[in-house]
Structures are given as structure tokens and as C-alpha cells.
Coordinates of C-alpha atoms in Angstrom, one line a residue:
Chain A
M1 CA 13.8 17.3 24.3
I2 CA 10.3 17.4 25.8
S3 CA 9.0 15.1 23.2
T4 CA 11.8 12.6 24.1
I5 CA 10.9 12.8 27.7
I6 CA 7.3 12.3 26.9
I7 CA 8.0 9.2 24.7
V8 CA 10.3 7.7 27.4
A9 CA 7.8 8.4 30.1
F10 CA 5.0 6.9 28.0
S11 CA 7.1 3.9 27.2
L12 CA 7.9 3.3 30.9
L13 CA 4.3 3.7 31.8
L14 CA 3.3 1.2 29.2
L15 CA 5.9 -1.3 30.4
V16 CA 4.9 -0.9 34.0
G17 CA 1.2 -1.2 33.0
L18 CA 1.9 -4.4 31.0
S19 CA 4.0 -5.9 33.7
A20 CA 1.3 -5.2 36.4
A21 CA -1.4 -6.7 34.1
L22 CA 0.9 -9.8 33.5
L23 CA 1.3 -10.3 37.3
V24 CA -2.1 -9.3 38.6
S25 CA -4.5 -10.8 36.1
P26 CA -5.2 -14.5 36.8
L27 CA -4.0 -17.2 34.5
R28 CA -6.5 -18.3 32.0
A29 CA -6.1 -21.7 33.6
E30 CA -7.3 -20.2 36.9
A31 CA -10.6 -18.7 35.7
D32 CA -12.7 -21.8 35.7
F33 CA -12.2 -22.7 39.3
R34 CA -11.9 -19.3 40.9
A35 CA -15.3 -19.4 42.4
M36 CA -15.1 -23.0 43.4
D37 CA -15.9 -23.9 47.0
P38 CA -12.7 -24.6 48.9
S39 CA -14.2 -27.5 50.7
K40 CA -14.4 -29.4 47.4
M41 CA -10.9 -28.7 46.3
E42 CA -9.6 -32.2 46.9
G43 CA -12.4 -33.6 44.9
L44 CA -10.8 -32.1 41.8
A45 CA -8.2 -34.6 40.8
V46 CA -5.1 -33.2 39.4
S47 CA -5.0 -35.4 36.3
H48 CA -3.5 -33.8 33.2
F49 CA 0.1 -34.7 34.1
V50 CA -0.7 -38.4 33.9
N51 CA -1.6 -38.0 30.1
C52 CA 1.9 -37.0 29.4
K53 CA 3.0 -40.2 27.9
Q54 CA 0.4 -39.9 25.2
V55 CA 1.2 -36.4 24.5
S56 CA 4.9 -37.2 24.3
R57 CA 4.2 -40.0 21.9
A58 CA 2.2 -37.7 19.7
L59 CA 5.3 -35.3 19.8
A60 CA 7.9 -37.9 19.1
E61 CA 10.3 -36.4 16.6
E62 CA 11.2 -39.6 14.7
D63 CA 7.5 -40.2 14.0
Y64 CA 7.0 -36.8 12.8
A65 CA 10.1 -37.0 10.6
L66 CA 8.9 -40.3 9.1
V67 CA 5.4 -38.9 8.4
R68 CA 6.8 -35.8 6.9
T69 CA 8.7 -37.8 4.2
R70 CA 5.6 -39.8 3.3
L71 CA 2.8 -37.2 3.4
P72 CA 2.2 -34.4 0.9
R73 CA 3.5 -31.0 2.0
Q74 CA 0.0 -29.7 2.8
S75 CA -0.9 -32.6 5.1
S76 CA 2.5 -32.4 6.9
T77 CA 1.9 -28.7 7.6
R78 CA -1.5 -29.4 8.9
M79 CA 0.0 -32.1 11.1
R80 CA 2.6 -29.5 12.4
H81 CA -0.2 -27.1 13.3
E82 CA -2.1 -29.8 15.2
R83 CA 0.9 -30.8 17.1
R84 CA 1.5 -27.2 18.1
A85 CA -2.2 -26.9 19.2
L86 CA -1.8 -30.1 21.2
V87 CA 1.2 -28.9 23.0
R88 CA -0.3 -25.5 23.7
N89 CA -3.4 -27.2 25.1
Y90 CA -1.3 -29.5 27.2
V91 CA 0.7 -26.6 28.7
V92 CA -2.5 -24.7 29.5
Q93 CA -3.8 -27.8 31.3
L94 CA -0.6 -28.2 33.4
G95 CA -1.0 -24.6 34.3
R96 CA -4.5 -25.3 35.4
D97 CA -3.4 -28.2 37.5
F98 CA -0.6 -26.2 39.0
A99 CA -3.0 -23.2 39.8
R100 CA -5.5 -25.6 41.5
I101 CA -2.8 -27.0 43.8
D102 CA -1.5 -23.4 44.5
R103 CA -5.0 -22.3 45.5
L104 CA -5.1 -25.3 48.0
A105 CA -1.7 -24.2 49.3
R106 CA -3.0 -20.8 50.1
I107 CA -6.1 -22.2 51.9
V108 CA -3.9 -24.5 54.0
A109 CA -1.7 -21.5 54.9
S110 CA -4.7 -19.4 55.9
L111 CA -6.0 -22.2 58.2
S112 CA -2.6 -22.9 59.8
P113 CA -2.1 -21.5 63.3
S114 CA 1.4 -20.4 62.4
V115 CA 3.0 -19.7 59.1
N116 CA 6.6 -19.3 58.2
R117 CA 7.4 -15.8 57.0
T118 CA 10.2 -16.9 54.8
Q119 CA 8.2 -19.7 53.2
E120 CA 5.3 -17.4 52.5
F121 CA 7.3 -14.7 50.9
E122 CA 9.2 -17.2 48.9
R123 CA 6.0 -18.8 47.6
L124 CA 4.7 -15.4 46.6
R125 CA 7.9 -14.6 44.7
L126 CA 7.9 -18.1 43.1
E127 CA 4.2 -17.7 42.1
L128 CA 4.9 -14.4 40.4
Q129 CA 7.8 -15.9 38.6
F130 CA 5.7 -18.9 37.6
R131 CA 3.1 -16.5 36.1
C132 CA 5.6 -14.7 34.0
L133 CA 7.4 -17.9 32.8
Y134 CA 4.2 -19.8 32.1
R135 CA 2.9 -16.9 29.8
L136 CA 6.3 -16.6 28.2
V137 CA 6.3 -20.3 27.4
L138 CA 2.8 -19.9 25.8
V139 CA 4.0 -16.9 23.8
R140 CA 7.1 -18.9 22.7
L141 CA 4.7 -21.7 21.6
S142 CA 2.6 -19.3 19.7
V143 CA 5.6 -17.6 18.0
S144 CA 7.9 -20.7 17.2
G145 CA 5.5 -23.5 17.9
E146 CA 8.2 -25.7 19.0
I147 CA 8.9 -27.3 22.4
S148 CA 10.7 -30.6 22.9
A149 CA 8.7 -33.6 24.1
E150 CA 11.5 -34.1 26.7
S151 CA 11.0 -30.6 28.3
L152 CA 7.2 -31.3 28.4
A153 CA 7.7 -34.5 30.1
R154 CA 9.9 -33.0 32.7
L155 CA 7.4 -30.3 33.3
A156 CA 4.6 -32.7 33.6
N157 CA 6.6 -34.9 36.1
L158 CA 7.2 -31.9 38.3
V159 CA 3.5 -30.9 38.4
G160 CA 2.8 -34.6 39.1
A161 CA 5.2 -34.7 42.0
F162 CA 3.7 -31.5 43.3
A163 CA 0.2 -33.1 43.2
R164 CA 1.4 -36.2 45.0
R165 CA 2.9 -34.2 47.8
V166 CA -0.4 -32.3 48.2
E167 CA -2.5 -35.5 48.2
A168 CA -0.2 -36.9 50.9
A169 CA -0.6 -33.8 53.0
M170 CA -4.4 -33.9 52.6
T171 CA -4.6 -37.4 54.0
W172 CA -2.1 -36.5 56.9
K173 CA -2.5 -39.3 59.4
E174 CA -2.4 -37.3 62.6
T175 CA -5.2 -34.9 61.6
P176 CA -8.6 -35.4 60.1
P177 CA -8.6 -35.2 56.3
L178 CA -8.1 -31.8 55.1
G179 CA -11.5 -31.7 53.4
D180 CA -13.3 -32.4 56.7
Q181 CA -11.4 -29.6 58.3
L182 CA -12.1 -27.2 55.5
L183 CA -15.8 -28.1 55.7
G184 CA -15.6 -27.4 59.4
A185 CA -14.0 -24.0 58.8
Chain B
M1 CA -20.1 36.9 61.0
H2 CA -19.5 35.1 57.7
H3 CA -21.8 32.1 57.1
G4 CA -20.6 31.3 53.6
L5 CA -20.3 27.6 53.4
L6 CA -22.5 27.1 56.4
L7 CA -25.5 28.1 54.4
N8 CA -24.8 25.4 51.8
P9 CA -27.5 22.7 52.1
R10 CA -25.0 20.0 51.4
W11 CA -23.2 20.8 54.6
A12 CA -26.4 20.4 56.6
I13 CA -27.2 17.1 54.8
G14 CA -23.7 15.9 55.7
L15 CA -24.1 16.7 59.4
S16 CA -27.6 15.1 59.6
L17 CA -26.1 12.0 58.0
E18 CA -23.2 11.9 60.4
I19 CA -25.6 12.2 63.4
A20 CA -27.9 9.5 61.8
V21 CA -25.1 7.0 61.1
A22 CA -23.6 7.4 64.6
L23 CA -27.0 7.0 66.2
L24 CA -27.8 3.9 64.1
A25 CA -24.4 2.4 64.8
I26 CA -25.1 2.7 68.6
R27 CA -28.6 1.4 68.2
R28 CA -27.3 -1.6 66.3
R29 CA -24.8 -2.2 69.2
L30 CA -21.9 -2.0 66.8
F31 CA -19.7 -1.1 69.8
S32 CA -19.7 -4.7 70.8
E33 CA -18.0 -5.8 67.5
L34 CA -16.2 -2.7 66.3
P35 CA -15.7 -0.4 69.3
I36 CA -13.2 2.0 67.7
F37 CA -15.3 2.5 64.6
T38 CA -18.4 3.3 66.7
L39 CA -16.4 5.7 68.7
Y40 CA -15.1 7.3 65.5
L41 CA -18.5 7.7 64.1
S42 CA -19.7 9.4 67.3
L43 CA -16.6 11.5 67.4
V44 CA -17.2 12.7 63.7
A45 CA -20.7 13.9 64.6
L46 CA -19.6 15.5 67.9
V47 CA -16.6 17.2 66.2
Q48 CA -18.7 18.5 63.3
I49 CA -21.2 20.1 65.7
G50 CA -18.4 21.6 67.8
V51 CA -16.6 23.0 64.7
W52 CA -19.8 24.5 63.3
G53 CA -20.3 26.1 66.7
V54 CA -16.9 27.8 66.5
F55 CA -17.4 28.8 62.8
L56 CA -20.7 30.4 63.8
T57 CA -19.3 32.3 66.7
S58 CA -15.9 33.3 65.4
G59 CA -16.5 33.4 61.6
L60 CA -15.2 31.1 58.9
N61 CA -11.9 33.1 58.3
S62 CA -10.9 33.5 62.0
R63 CA -7.8 32.1 63.4
A64 CA -9.8 30.1 66.1
S65 CA -11.9 28.5 63.3
F66 CA -8.7 27.6 61.3
W67 CA -7.1 25.9 64.2
T68 CA -10.2 24.2 65.5
Y69 CA -10.8 22.7 62.2
W70 CA -7.3 21.4 61.6
D71 CA -6.8 20.2 65.2
T72 CA -10.0 18.2 65.1
Q73 CA -9.0 16.8 61.6
G74 CA -5.8 15.6 63.2
I75 CA -7.8 13.8 65.9
L76 CA -10.1 12.3 63.3
V77 CA -7.2 11.1 61.1
F78 CA -5.6 9.4 64.2
F79 CA -8.9 7.7 64.9
R80 CA -9.3 6.6 61.3
A81 CA -5.8 5.0 61.6
M82 CA -7.2 3.2 64.7
V83 CA -10.2 2.1 62.7
I84 CA -8.0 0.5 60.1
G85 CA -6.2 -1.5 62.8
E86 CA -9.5 -2.5 64.1
L87 CA -10.7 -3.6 60.6
A88 CA -7.5 -5.5 59.8
R89 CA -7.8 -7.3 63.2
R90 CA -11.4 -8.1 62.5
I91 CA -10.8 -9.5 59.1
L92 CA -7.4 -11.4 59.7
S93 CA -7.1 -12.2 63.4
P94 CA -9.3 -15.4 63.3
Y95 CA -6.6 -16.8 61.0
E96 CA -3.8 -16.8 63.4
G97 CA -0.8 -17.7 61.1
V98 CA -1.8 -15.2 58.5
W99 CA -2.7 -12.5 61.1
A100 CA 0.9 -12.8 62.6
L101 CA 2.4 -12.3 59.2
A102 CA 0.0 -9.6 58.2
R103 CA 0.6 -7.7 61.5
M104 CA 4.3 -7.5 60.7
V105 CA 3.9 -6.4 57.1
L106 CA 1.1 -3.9 57.8
S107 CA 3.0 -2.3 60.7
T108 CA 6.1 -1.9 58.6
V109 CA 4.2 -0.5 55.6
A110 CA 2.2 1.9 57.9
V111 CA 5.5 3.1 59.6
I112 CA 7.1 3.7 56.1
L113 CA 4.2 5.6 54.8
L114 CA 4.0 7.7 58.0
I115 CA 7.6 8.6 57.7
V116 CA 7.1 9.4 54.0
A117 CA 4.2 11.6 55.0
G118 CA 6.2 13.4 57.6
V119 CA 9.2 14.0 55.4
T120 CA 7.1 15.3 52.5
A121 CA 5.2 17.6 54.7
F122 CA 8.5 18.9 56.2
Q123 CA 9.7 19.7 52.7
N124 CA 6.5 21.6 51.9
Q125 CA 6.6 24.3 54.5
H126 CA 6.2 27.2 52.1
T127 CA 2.9 28.1 53.7
L128 CA 1.0 26.6 56.6
I129 CA -1.7 25.4 54.2
T130 CA 0.7 23.6 52.0
F131 CA 2.3 22.0 55.1
I132 CA -0.9 20.8 56.5
S133 CA -2.4 19.6 53.2
S134 CA 0.9 17.7 52.4
L135 CA 0.8 16.1 55.8
E136 CA -2.9 15.2 55.5
R137 CA -2.3 13.8 52.0
G138 CA 0.5 11.6 53.3
L139 CA -1.6 10.4 56.2
E140 CA -4.7 9.7 53.9
F141 CA -2.2 7.8 51.6
A142 CA -1.1 5.7 54.5
V143 CA -4.7 4.9 55.2
I144 CA -5.3 3.8 51.7
G145 CA -2.1 1.8 51.6
T146 CA -2.6 0.0 54.8
L147 CA -6.3 -0.8 54.2
G148 CA -5.6 -1.8 50.6
L149 CA -2.9 -4.2 51.8
T150 CA -5.3 -5.7 54.3
I151 CA -7.7 -6.4 51.5
L152 CA -5.0 -7.8 49.4
F153 CA -4.0 -10.2 52.2
S154 CA -7.5 -11.4 52.5
R155 CA -7.9 -11.9 48.8
Y156 CA -4.6 -13.7 48.5
Y157 CA -5.5 -16.2 51.4
E158 CA -9.1 -16.4 50.4
I159 CA -10.3 -15.0 53.7
E160 CA -13.9 -13.8 53.5
I161 CA -14.6 -10.2 54.4
E162 CA -18.1 -9.7 55.9
R163 CA -20.2 -7.3 53.8
P164 CA -20.5 -4.6 56.5
V165 CA -16.8 -4.6 57.2
M166 CA -16.2 -4.4 53.4
L167 CA -18.5 -1.4 53.1
I168 CA -16.8 0.3 56.0
A169 CA -13.4 -0.3 54.2
I170 CA -14.8 1.0 50.9
G171 CA -16.1 4.1 52.6
L172 CA -12.6 4.8 54.1
I173 CA -10.8 4.2 50.9
V174 CA -13.2 6.3 48.8
Y175 CA -12.9 9.2 51.2
S176 CA -9.1 8.9 51.7
S177 CA -8.6 8.6 47.8
I178 CA -10.6 11.8 47.1
A179 CA -8.8 13.5 50.0
V180 CA -5.4 12.6 48.4
G181 CA -6.4 14.1 45.0
N182 CA -8.0 17.1 46.6
S183 CA -5.0 18.0 48.7
H184 CA -2.8 17.7 45.6
V185 CA -4.9 20.2 43.7
L186 CA -5.1 22.5 46.8
N187 CA -1.3 22.5 47.0
N188 CA -1.0 23.7 43.5
W189 CA -3.8 26.2 43.2
L190 CA -4.3 27.2 46.8
G191 CA -6.7 30.1 47.5
S192 CA -8.6 30.1 44.2
Y193 CA -9.4 26.4 44.7
F194 CA -10.3 26.5 48.4
N195 CA -14.0 26.7 48.2
I196 CA -14.2 23.9 45.7
W197 CA -11.8 21.9 47.8
A198 CA -14.0 22.4 50.9
E199 CA -17.1 21.2 49.0
I200 CA -15.4 18.2 47.4
R201 CA -14.2 17.2 50.8
N202 CA -17.6 17.5 52.3
D203 CA -19.2 15.6 49.5
S204 CA -16.7 12.8 49.6
F205 CA -17.4 12.3 53.3
V206 CA -21.1 12.2 52.5
I207 CA -20.3 9.3 50.1
A208 CA -18.3 7.5 52.8
L209 CA -21.2 8.0 55.1
L210 CA -23.6 6.4 52.7
F211 CA -21.3 3.3 52.6
W212 CA -21.2 3.3 56.5
L213 CA -25.0 3.7 56.7
A214 CA -25.3 0.6 54.5
A215 CA -22.8 -1.1 56.8
V216 CA -24.6 -0.3 60.1
W217 CA -28.1 -0.9 58.6
K218 CA -28.2 -4.4 60.0
P219 CA -26.5 -5.5 63.2
L220 CA -23.1 -7.1 62.7
A221 CA -22.9 -10.7 63.8
A222 CA -19.9 -11.9 65.9
R223 CA -17.1 -13.3 63.8
V224 CA -17.0 -17.0 63.5
R225 CA -13.6 -18.5 64.1
P226 CA -12.5 -21.2 61.7
T227 CA -11.3 -24.6 62.8
L228 CA -7.5 -24.4 62.3
L229 CA -5.3 -27.2 60.9
E230 CA -2.6 -29.0 62.9
P231 CA 0.6 -27.0 62.6
A232 CA 2.4 -30.1 61.2
V233 CA 0.3 -30.0 58.0
Y234 CA 1.7 -26.6 57.1
G235 CA 5.3 -27.7 58.1
Q236 CA 5.1 -30.8 55.9
M237 CA 3.3 -29.3 52.8
V238 CA 4.5 -25.7 52.2
P239 CA 8.3 -26.2 52.2
A240 CA 7.8 -29.1 49.8
M241 CA 5.5 -27.1 47.6
N242 CA 8.0 -24.2 47.4
F243 CA 10.7 -26.6 46.5
Q244 CA 8.6 -28.1 43.7
L245 CA 7.7 -24.6 42.6
R246 CA 11.4 -23.6 42.3
Q247 CA 12.1 -26.6 40.2
L248 CA 9.1 -25.9 38.0
N249 CA 10.2 -22.4 37.4
G250 CA 13.6 -23.8 36.6
R251 CA 12.1 -26.1 33.9
L252 CA 10.0 -23.3 32.5
S253 CA 13.2 -21.2 32.3
E254 CA 15.0 -24.0 30.5
M255 CA 12.2 -24.2 27.9
L256 CA 12.6 -20.5 27.1
R257 CA 16.4 -20.9 26.4

């Protein structure tokens, strides 16, 4: 009985620890720009989503099916691995773009004279959700290695739309550019 | 008269350090920037001198010593809570929007932790010592929770914490964390542990004082207020971002199906 309790308690502890590590530890995509000066944030173009067409092309199922019938087995396996690496790298770069915009959003919130409680809590919740989902997608890619080009394109379009909104806000016509204000802060 | 712990040189070092830190804080005119913390430091030194006086005249094991010690600890815990409010204000108040949000969250968390402390102490009334140590543990836990949350807020919104303020916060967290653990052990082992408990308590406060000494070593400059954005920027940007984030999470969820 005692050993069962210990095993259950240990499993729970492990689960809680892993969940906490998952939520608290920064995304790998965030690591590079964590120490970056906030005043230079808008100089960092959110660019990876624009390469989506090329990535989608590389992932086109019909091309792959054609190549697979013509290439030797070894070569088609290598191609499959390379496609998987390409998708993984692309998702990581999208995460990086997202994380960069997210950081900017936090700075904007901190420099705003009033913030909306509901919006802030919602963003926090969504961020945590994003961190979990993003990691799960990467795990899925590692395990199965498959993700459709269509899904990837939709994801990229979202990040792109997100970036355009931020860019529009940064050049808000009634205020000095955000960069100037951040430099003045 | 029983001098016991009073002959311990570490107690004398602790008292000397308390007086030195309080005097240095006054000399550095810390009261213009952090008046409550300066008052707390002065109070710590004065209270310690007063408590020693009672211990020497009445003896360590007297009723008067017991109540003097715990009454003054109650006052000091109250002032520590005030110091945390002051630190939170110092760190976050220049950022008006975040400060309004943080004030609400911190007050709620502090009230919940205080209620938990009260209820836990009420349920631990087996002896006076267990009651007081449970209450103290709960209050110290409230100190850690509130201060920790303030630091989390500043980390999340990338608000810089001045080095001396951070050192003061670390000192408070270190002392309160050790006090929580120490009270927990005291509750379980009581008498046999009391002398060790008293020494750990004293030493942990010396560690906190060393952090505070580093904090008051140089004068603290007045807080620079940042230039804030137009309210419309937030109103235009954040709801749109949240909307996009919701959609993004939806897409990520779809990929996992």
C-alpha cells in the first residue's frame, strides 16, 4: 500500500515538474533574442512566414510521390528525412517569429498607461497554451515526421497576419513611432 | 540570570550588523527613496537592543522575555509586509497600466495567503509555540509569495529592477524562506530543536543583512519614469494580437489531431 502511494506521489511529482518545466522554460526560439535591446525590436523583421511558398513547394505531396517512384529506395528515404528536417526547421523559425512579436506585445503593454485586465490574462493563458502546443507539434514531427503543407501554410499565414498587425501598430499615425518611444523610455 | 544564547558571538555580530546597516541607510538618505524600508531597518536595530535588554534583566526563559520577543516579531513582520508593498510600488508604479493590474493581483494574493496563514495557525493551537510558529510561517510565506509575484510581474513585462532594490528583495526572500523551513521543523521537533532554531533564525537574518548592506552601500538614485505610449496603441494592438494568438493555437491544435 505504502509503495503504491509512493509510486503515485512520485509520478504526480514528475508530472507536475515536467509540466512546470514545459511552461516556464523559454522556447528554444526565444533564446537568441532574450537579451536583445527592446529599442531595436522593430528592426528585426518577422520574415520567415514569407518563405512559406518555397517550403510548401518542397513539401508538395505530388512531387514527392513522383520522385519516390523514380528514385532508388535509399535516396527516397534520404529525401523523406530532409523534408522532415526542413519542416521542423521551418516550424522552429515560425515559433521564433511569434516569440519576437510576443515580446514586443509585452513591452507595449508595460509602456501603456492603462491595460485591460481581461486582455492581459487572456494573453497569458494563450501564451501558455501556445508554448504547450508548439512543443507538442515539434514532438509530433520528431515522432511521425509528417505534417501537411496545407497546415503549415495556414500556420505561416497566421503568424504573417500577426506580424502585419504589429507593424501597423508600430507606425500608429497619432503617436511617434514605437521605436522612438521605446528609445525615450 | 541565564545568558545562554546572548554569549554567542554570532548574536553580537548580528546586532552590530543591524546597527551598521541602519546607520548606513540613514547616511545614504535612503529614506527619501524607500522610507518604509529605512524605518524597518532602524526598527530592527532598536527592537533588537530592547529585546536584549529584557533578556538580560529578566532572563531568557522568563514570561516577559517570551512575550517581548514575539510581540516585537509581530511588529517586524507587519513592517516587512509594508516594505514589500513599498518595493512593489517602487518597481512597478512608473508603469501605470501594469501597476494597476499588479496592485489588484498582489492584493488578492496577499489577502488569500494571510487568510491561509490565519486558518492554519488556528488549526495548530496545540501549544502556544506551535500556534505562533504556524502563524509566523504563514506570514513569511505570504511575504515570499507577494514578493515573488512582484518579481514575476517585472520579469514578464521586462521591467528593470534596480540592483539595490533587487538586493533588498533577495534579502527578504532568503530570510523568509529560511524562516518558513525553520518554523516547520520547530513545529515537529519543538523543544529539542529550539536552540538550533534560534541560531538558524539569527544566521539567516545576518545573511539578509549582508544583502541589505550591499543594497545601501551606494545611494539609491530617484526612479526614472518611462515615457508612456498613447492609450490607443494598446487598444488597437493587444486585442488583435490575442485574436491572432487564439487562431494560432487553434491551428496548432488542428495539426495535432
